mmCIF file of C-alpha atoms in Angstrom:
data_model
loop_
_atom_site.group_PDB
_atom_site.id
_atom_site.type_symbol
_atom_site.label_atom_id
_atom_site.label_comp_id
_atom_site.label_asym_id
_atom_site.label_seq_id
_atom_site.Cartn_x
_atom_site.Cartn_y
_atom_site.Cartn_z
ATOM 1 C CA UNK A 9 -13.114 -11.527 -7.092
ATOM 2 C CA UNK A 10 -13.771 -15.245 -5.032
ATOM 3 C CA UNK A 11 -10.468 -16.539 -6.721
ATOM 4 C CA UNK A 12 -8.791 -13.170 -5.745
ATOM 5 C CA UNK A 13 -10.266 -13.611 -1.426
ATOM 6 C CA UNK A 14 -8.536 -17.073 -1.898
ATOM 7 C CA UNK A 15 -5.344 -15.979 -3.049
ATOM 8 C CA UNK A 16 -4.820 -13.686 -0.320
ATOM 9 C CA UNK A 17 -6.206 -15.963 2.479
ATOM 10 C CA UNK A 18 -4.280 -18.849 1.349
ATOM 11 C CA UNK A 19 -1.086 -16.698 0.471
ATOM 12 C CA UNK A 20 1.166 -19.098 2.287
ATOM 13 C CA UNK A 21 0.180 -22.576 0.094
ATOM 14 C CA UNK A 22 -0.121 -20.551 -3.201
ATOM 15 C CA UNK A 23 3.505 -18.665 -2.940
ATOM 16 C CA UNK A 24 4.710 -22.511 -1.717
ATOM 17 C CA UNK A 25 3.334 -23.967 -4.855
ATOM 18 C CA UNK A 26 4.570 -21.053 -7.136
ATOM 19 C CA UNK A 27 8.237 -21.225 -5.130
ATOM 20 C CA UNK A 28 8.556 -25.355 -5.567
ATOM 21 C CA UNK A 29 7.183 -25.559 -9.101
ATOM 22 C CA UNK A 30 9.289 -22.448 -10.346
ATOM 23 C CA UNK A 31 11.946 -21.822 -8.271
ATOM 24 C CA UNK A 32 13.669 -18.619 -8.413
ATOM 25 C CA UNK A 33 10.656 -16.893 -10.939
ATOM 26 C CA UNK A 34 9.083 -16.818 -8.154
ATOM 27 C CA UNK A 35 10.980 -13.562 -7.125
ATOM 28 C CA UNK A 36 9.948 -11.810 -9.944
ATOM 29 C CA UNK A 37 5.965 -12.585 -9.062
ATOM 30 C CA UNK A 38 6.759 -11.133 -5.604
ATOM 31 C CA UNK A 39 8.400 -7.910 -7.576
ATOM 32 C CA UNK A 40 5.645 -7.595 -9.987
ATOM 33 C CA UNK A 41 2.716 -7.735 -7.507
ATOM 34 C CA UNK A 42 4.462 -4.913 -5.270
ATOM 35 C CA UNK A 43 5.078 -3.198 -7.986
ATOM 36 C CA UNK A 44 2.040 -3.297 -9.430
ATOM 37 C CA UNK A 45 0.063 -2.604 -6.217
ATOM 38 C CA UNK A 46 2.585 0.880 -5.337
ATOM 39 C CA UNK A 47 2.609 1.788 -9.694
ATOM 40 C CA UNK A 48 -0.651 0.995 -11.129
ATOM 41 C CA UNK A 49 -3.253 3.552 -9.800
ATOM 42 C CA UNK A 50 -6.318 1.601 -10.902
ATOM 43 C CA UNK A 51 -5.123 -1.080 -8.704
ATOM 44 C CA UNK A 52 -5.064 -0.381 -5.064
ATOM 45 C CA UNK A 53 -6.753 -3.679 -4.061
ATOM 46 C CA UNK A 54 -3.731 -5.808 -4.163
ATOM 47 C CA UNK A 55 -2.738 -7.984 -1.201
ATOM 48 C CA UNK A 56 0.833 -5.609 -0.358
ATOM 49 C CA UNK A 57 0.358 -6.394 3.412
ATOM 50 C CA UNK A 58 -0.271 -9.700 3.587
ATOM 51 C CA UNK A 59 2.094 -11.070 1.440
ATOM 52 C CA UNK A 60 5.089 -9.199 2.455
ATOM 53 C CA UNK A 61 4.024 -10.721 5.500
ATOM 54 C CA UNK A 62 3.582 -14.104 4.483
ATOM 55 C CA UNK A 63 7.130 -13.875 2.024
ATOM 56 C CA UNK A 64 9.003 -12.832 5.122
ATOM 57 C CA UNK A 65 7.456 -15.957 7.039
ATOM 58 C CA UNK A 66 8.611 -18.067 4.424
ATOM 59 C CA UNK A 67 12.126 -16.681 4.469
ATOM 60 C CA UNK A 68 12.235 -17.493 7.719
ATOM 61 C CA UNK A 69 11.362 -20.955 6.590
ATOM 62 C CA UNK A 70 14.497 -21.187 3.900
ATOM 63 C CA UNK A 71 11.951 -20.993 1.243
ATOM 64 C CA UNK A 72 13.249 -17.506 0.218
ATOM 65 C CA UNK A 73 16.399 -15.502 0.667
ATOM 66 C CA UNK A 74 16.021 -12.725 3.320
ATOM 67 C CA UNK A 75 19.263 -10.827 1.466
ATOM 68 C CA UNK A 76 17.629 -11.181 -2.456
ATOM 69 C CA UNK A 77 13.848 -10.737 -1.089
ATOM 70 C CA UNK A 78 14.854 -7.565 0.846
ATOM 71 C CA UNK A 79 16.114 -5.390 -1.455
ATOM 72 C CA UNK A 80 14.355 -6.713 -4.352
ATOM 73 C CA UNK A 81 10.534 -5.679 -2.829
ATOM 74 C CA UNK A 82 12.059 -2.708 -0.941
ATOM 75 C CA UNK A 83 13.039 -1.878 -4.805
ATOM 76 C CA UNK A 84 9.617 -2.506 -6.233
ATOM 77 C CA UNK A 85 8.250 -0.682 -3.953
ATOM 78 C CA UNK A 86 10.391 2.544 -4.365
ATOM 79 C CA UNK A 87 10.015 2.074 -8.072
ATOM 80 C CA UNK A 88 5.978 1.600 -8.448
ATOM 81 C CA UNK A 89 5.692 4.779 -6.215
ATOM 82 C CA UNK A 90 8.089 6.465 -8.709
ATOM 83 C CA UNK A 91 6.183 5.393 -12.133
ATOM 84 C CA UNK A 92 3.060 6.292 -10.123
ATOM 85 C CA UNK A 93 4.239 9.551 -9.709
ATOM 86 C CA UNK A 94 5.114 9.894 -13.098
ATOM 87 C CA UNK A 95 1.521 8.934 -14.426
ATOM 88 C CA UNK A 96 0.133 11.509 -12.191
ATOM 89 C CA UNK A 97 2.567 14.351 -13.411
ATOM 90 C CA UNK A 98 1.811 13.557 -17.317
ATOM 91 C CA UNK A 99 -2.397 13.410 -15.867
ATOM 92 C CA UNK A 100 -1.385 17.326 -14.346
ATOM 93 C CA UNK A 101 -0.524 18.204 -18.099
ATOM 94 C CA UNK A 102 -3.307 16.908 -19.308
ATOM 95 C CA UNK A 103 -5.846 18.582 -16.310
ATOM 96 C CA UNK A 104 -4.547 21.951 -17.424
ATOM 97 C CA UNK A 105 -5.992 20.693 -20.784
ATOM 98 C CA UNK A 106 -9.286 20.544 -19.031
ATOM 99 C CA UNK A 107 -9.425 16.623 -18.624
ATOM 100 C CA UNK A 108 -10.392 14.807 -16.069
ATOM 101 C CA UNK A 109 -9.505 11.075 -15.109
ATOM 102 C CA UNK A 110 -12.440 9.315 -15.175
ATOM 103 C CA UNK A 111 -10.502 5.846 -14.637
ATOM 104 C CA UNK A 112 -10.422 6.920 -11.122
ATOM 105 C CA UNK A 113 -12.751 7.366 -8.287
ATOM 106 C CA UNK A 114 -13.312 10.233 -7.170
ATOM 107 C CA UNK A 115 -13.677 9.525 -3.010
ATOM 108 C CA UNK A 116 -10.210 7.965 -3.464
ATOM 109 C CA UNK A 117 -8.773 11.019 -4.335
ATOM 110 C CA UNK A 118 -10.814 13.008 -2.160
ATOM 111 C CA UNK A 119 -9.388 10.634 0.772
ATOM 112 C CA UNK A 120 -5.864 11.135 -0.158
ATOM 113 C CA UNK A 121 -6.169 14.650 -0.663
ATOM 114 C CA UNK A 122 -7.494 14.894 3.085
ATOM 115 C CA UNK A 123 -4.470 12.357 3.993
ATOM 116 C CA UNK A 124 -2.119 15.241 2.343
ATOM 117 C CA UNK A 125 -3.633 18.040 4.058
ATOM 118 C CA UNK A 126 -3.168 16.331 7.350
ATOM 119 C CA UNK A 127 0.382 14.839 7.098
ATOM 120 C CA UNK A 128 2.058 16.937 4.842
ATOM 121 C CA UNK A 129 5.206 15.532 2.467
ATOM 122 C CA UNK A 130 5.021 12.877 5.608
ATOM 123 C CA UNK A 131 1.969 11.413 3.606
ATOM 124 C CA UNK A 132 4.381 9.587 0.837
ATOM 125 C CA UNK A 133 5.679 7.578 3.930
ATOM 126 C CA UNK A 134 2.864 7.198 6.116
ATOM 127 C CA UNK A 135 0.709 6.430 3.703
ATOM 128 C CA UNK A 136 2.699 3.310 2.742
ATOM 129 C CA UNK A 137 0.849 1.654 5.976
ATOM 130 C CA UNK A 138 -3.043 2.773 4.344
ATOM 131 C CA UNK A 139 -4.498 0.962 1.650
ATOM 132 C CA UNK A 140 -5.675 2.668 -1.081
ATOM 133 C CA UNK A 141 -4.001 5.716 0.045
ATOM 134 C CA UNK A 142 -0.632 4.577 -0.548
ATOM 135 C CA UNK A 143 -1.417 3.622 -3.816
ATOM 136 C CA UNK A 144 -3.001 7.471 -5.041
ATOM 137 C CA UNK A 145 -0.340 9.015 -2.281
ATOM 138 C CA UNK A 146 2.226 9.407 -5.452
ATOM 139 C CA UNK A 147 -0.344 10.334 -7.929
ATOM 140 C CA UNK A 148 -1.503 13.038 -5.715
ATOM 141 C CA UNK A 149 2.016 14.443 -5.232
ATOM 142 C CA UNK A 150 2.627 14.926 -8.832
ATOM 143 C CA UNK A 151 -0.787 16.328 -9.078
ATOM 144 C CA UNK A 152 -0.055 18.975 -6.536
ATOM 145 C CA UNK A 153 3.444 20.255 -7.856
ATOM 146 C CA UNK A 154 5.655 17.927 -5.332
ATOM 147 C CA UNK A 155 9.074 18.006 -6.563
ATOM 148 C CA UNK A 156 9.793 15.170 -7.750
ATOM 149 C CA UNK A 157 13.692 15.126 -5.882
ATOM 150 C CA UNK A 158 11.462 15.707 -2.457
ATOM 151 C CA UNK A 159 9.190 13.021 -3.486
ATOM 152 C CA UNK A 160 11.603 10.463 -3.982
ATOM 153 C CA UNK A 161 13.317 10.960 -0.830
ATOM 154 C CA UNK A 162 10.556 10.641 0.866
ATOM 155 C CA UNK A 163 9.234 7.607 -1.312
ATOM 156 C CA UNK A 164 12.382 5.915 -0.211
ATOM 157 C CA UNK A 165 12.331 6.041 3.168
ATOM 158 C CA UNK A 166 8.708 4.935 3.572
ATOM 159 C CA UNK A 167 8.913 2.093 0.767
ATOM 160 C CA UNK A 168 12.066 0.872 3.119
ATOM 161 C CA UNK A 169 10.222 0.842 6.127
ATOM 162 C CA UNK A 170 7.011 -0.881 4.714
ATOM 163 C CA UNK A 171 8.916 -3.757 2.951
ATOM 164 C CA UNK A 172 11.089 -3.986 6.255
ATOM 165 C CA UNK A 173 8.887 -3.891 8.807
ATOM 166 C CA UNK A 174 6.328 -6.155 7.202
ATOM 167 C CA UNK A 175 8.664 -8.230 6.302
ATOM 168 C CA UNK A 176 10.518 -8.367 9.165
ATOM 169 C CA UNK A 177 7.198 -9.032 11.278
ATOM 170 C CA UNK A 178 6.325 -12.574 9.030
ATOM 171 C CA UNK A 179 9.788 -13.361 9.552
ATOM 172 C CA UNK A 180 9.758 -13.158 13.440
ATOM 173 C CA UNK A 181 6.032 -14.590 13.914
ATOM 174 C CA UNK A 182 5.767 -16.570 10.638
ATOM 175 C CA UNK A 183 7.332 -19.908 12.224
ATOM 176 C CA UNK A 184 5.076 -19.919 15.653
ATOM 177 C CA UNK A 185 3.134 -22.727 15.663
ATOM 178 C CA UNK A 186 0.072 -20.558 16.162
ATOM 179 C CA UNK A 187 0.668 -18.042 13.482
ATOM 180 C CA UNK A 188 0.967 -21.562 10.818
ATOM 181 C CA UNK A 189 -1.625 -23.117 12.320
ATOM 182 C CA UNK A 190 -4.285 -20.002 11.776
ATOM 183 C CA UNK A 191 -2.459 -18.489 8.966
ATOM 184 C CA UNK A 192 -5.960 -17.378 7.392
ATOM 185 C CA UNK A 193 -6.872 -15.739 10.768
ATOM 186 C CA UNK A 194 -3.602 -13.871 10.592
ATOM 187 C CA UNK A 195 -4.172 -12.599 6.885
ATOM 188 C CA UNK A 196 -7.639 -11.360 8.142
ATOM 189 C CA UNK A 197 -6.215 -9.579 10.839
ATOM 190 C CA UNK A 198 -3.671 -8.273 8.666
ATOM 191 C CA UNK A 199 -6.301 -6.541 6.378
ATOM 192 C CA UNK A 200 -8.503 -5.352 9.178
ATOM 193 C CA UNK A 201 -5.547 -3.736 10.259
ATOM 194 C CA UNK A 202 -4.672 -2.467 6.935
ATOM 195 C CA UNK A 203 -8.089 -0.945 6.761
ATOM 196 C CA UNK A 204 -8.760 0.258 10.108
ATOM 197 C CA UNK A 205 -7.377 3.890 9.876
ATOM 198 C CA UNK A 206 -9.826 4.485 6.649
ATOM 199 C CA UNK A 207 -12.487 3.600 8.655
ATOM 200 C CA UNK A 208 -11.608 5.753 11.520
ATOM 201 C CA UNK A 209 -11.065 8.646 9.068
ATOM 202 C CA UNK A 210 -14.360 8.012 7.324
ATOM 203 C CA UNK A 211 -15.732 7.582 10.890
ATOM 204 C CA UNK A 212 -14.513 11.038 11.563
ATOM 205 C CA UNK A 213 -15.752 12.809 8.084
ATOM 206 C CA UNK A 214 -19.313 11.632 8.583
ATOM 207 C CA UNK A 215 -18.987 12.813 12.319
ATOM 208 C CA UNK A 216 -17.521 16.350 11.349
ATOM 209 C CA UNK A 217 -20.386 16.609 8.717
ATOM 210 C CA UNK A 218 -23.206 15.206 10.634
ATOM 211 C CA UNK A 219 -22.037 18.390 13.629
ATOM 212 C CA UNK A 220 -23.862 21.748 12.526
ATOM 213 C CA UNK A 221 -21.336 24.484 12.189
ATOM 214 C CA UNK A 222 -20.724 26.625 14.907
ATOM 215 C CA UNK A 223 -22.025 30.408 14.406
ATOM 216 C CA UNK A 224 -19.805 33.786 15.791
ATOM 217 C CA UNK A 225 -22.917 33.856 18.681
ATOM 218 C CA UNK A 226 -22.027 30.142 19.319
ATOM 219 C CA UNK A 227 -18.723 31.288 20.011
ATOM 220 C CA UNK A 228 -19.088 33.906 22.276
#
């Protein structure tokens, strides 16, 4: 877990190291870890935010190209959600069966269930901007009968704007001297942001449980 903190909060020198020592192959890291963060649904604690952000500063650099890094995350990110989706329809088989998946807290699907209930089909592309509940978002959908042609409509849309706008916000702030200068700052900020809206909405649970129900008298 330490070397994992480090990897995120010093994004910028590890992607420059991986970028000058292996060139292009570096491309196919930045594909893999998106993928892996949107696809694998035992692994929601990926850095996604952070180093979009950071991989769009450094295209703004010339380390990358904005027109192959682009499309190539926006793609990773459209395809995890869709393999995601996929595990999650073959675990609905298997629930019918009577199993459960105990590879997979509970609270996290609780959380996205609540996220669902809320937003709607909307959740497959707001979710892309919550941790955690991006990454059971398309597991969730398969679980509760989404059709899969809906799904991946709305999987692209909100995969686009994620990869774009994170992207596109490293590449526009990435080169101010105080954005390289307090780089780790930034990534901190980046994953308090990340995680602010699941603490508001746990915030809110504990609230709405901690307030007695009102009775028909209380009502009247």
């Amino acid at each position: 877990m330490p070397a994992l903190i480090d990897w995120v909060l010093h994004l910028d020198a590890h992607l420059g190291v991986l970028a000058a020592s292996h060139g292009t192959l570096v491309y196919a890291v930045l594909f893999a870890v998106i993928f892996i963060e949107t696809g694998v649904v035992i692994l929601p604690f990926l850095p996604g935010d952070s180093l979009l952000f950071v991989a769009g500063a450094m295209a703004a650099q010339g380390s990358f190209s904005w027109f192959v890094l682009a499309p190539l995350l926006i793609a990773a990110a459209i395809a995890g959600d869709a393999m995601n989706y996929a595990a999650g329809a073959l675990m609905q088989r298997k629930m019918a069966d009577g199993h459960r998946p105990r590879f997979i807290k509970q609270e996290y699907l609780t959380r996205t269930e609540d996220f669902f209930d809320r937003h709607g089909r909307k959740t497959i592309v707001l979710a892309r901007f919550v941790p955690v509940v991006r990454t059971f978002a398309p597991f969730v959908a398969a679980l509760g009968h989404m059709p899969f042609p809906s799904f991946l409509a709305y999987n692209a849309v909100g995969g686009a704007a994620w990869v774009a706008a994170l992207l596109a916000a490293g590449y526009a702030f990435g080169n101010l001297p105080w954005v390289g200068e307090h780089l780790t700052l930034v990534m901190l900020g980046i994953v308090a942001l990340s995680i602010l809206p699941g603490v508001i909405g746990w915030l809110k649970e504990r609230r709405n449980k901690d307030t007695p129900a009102k009775t028909i008298g209380d009502k009247a």
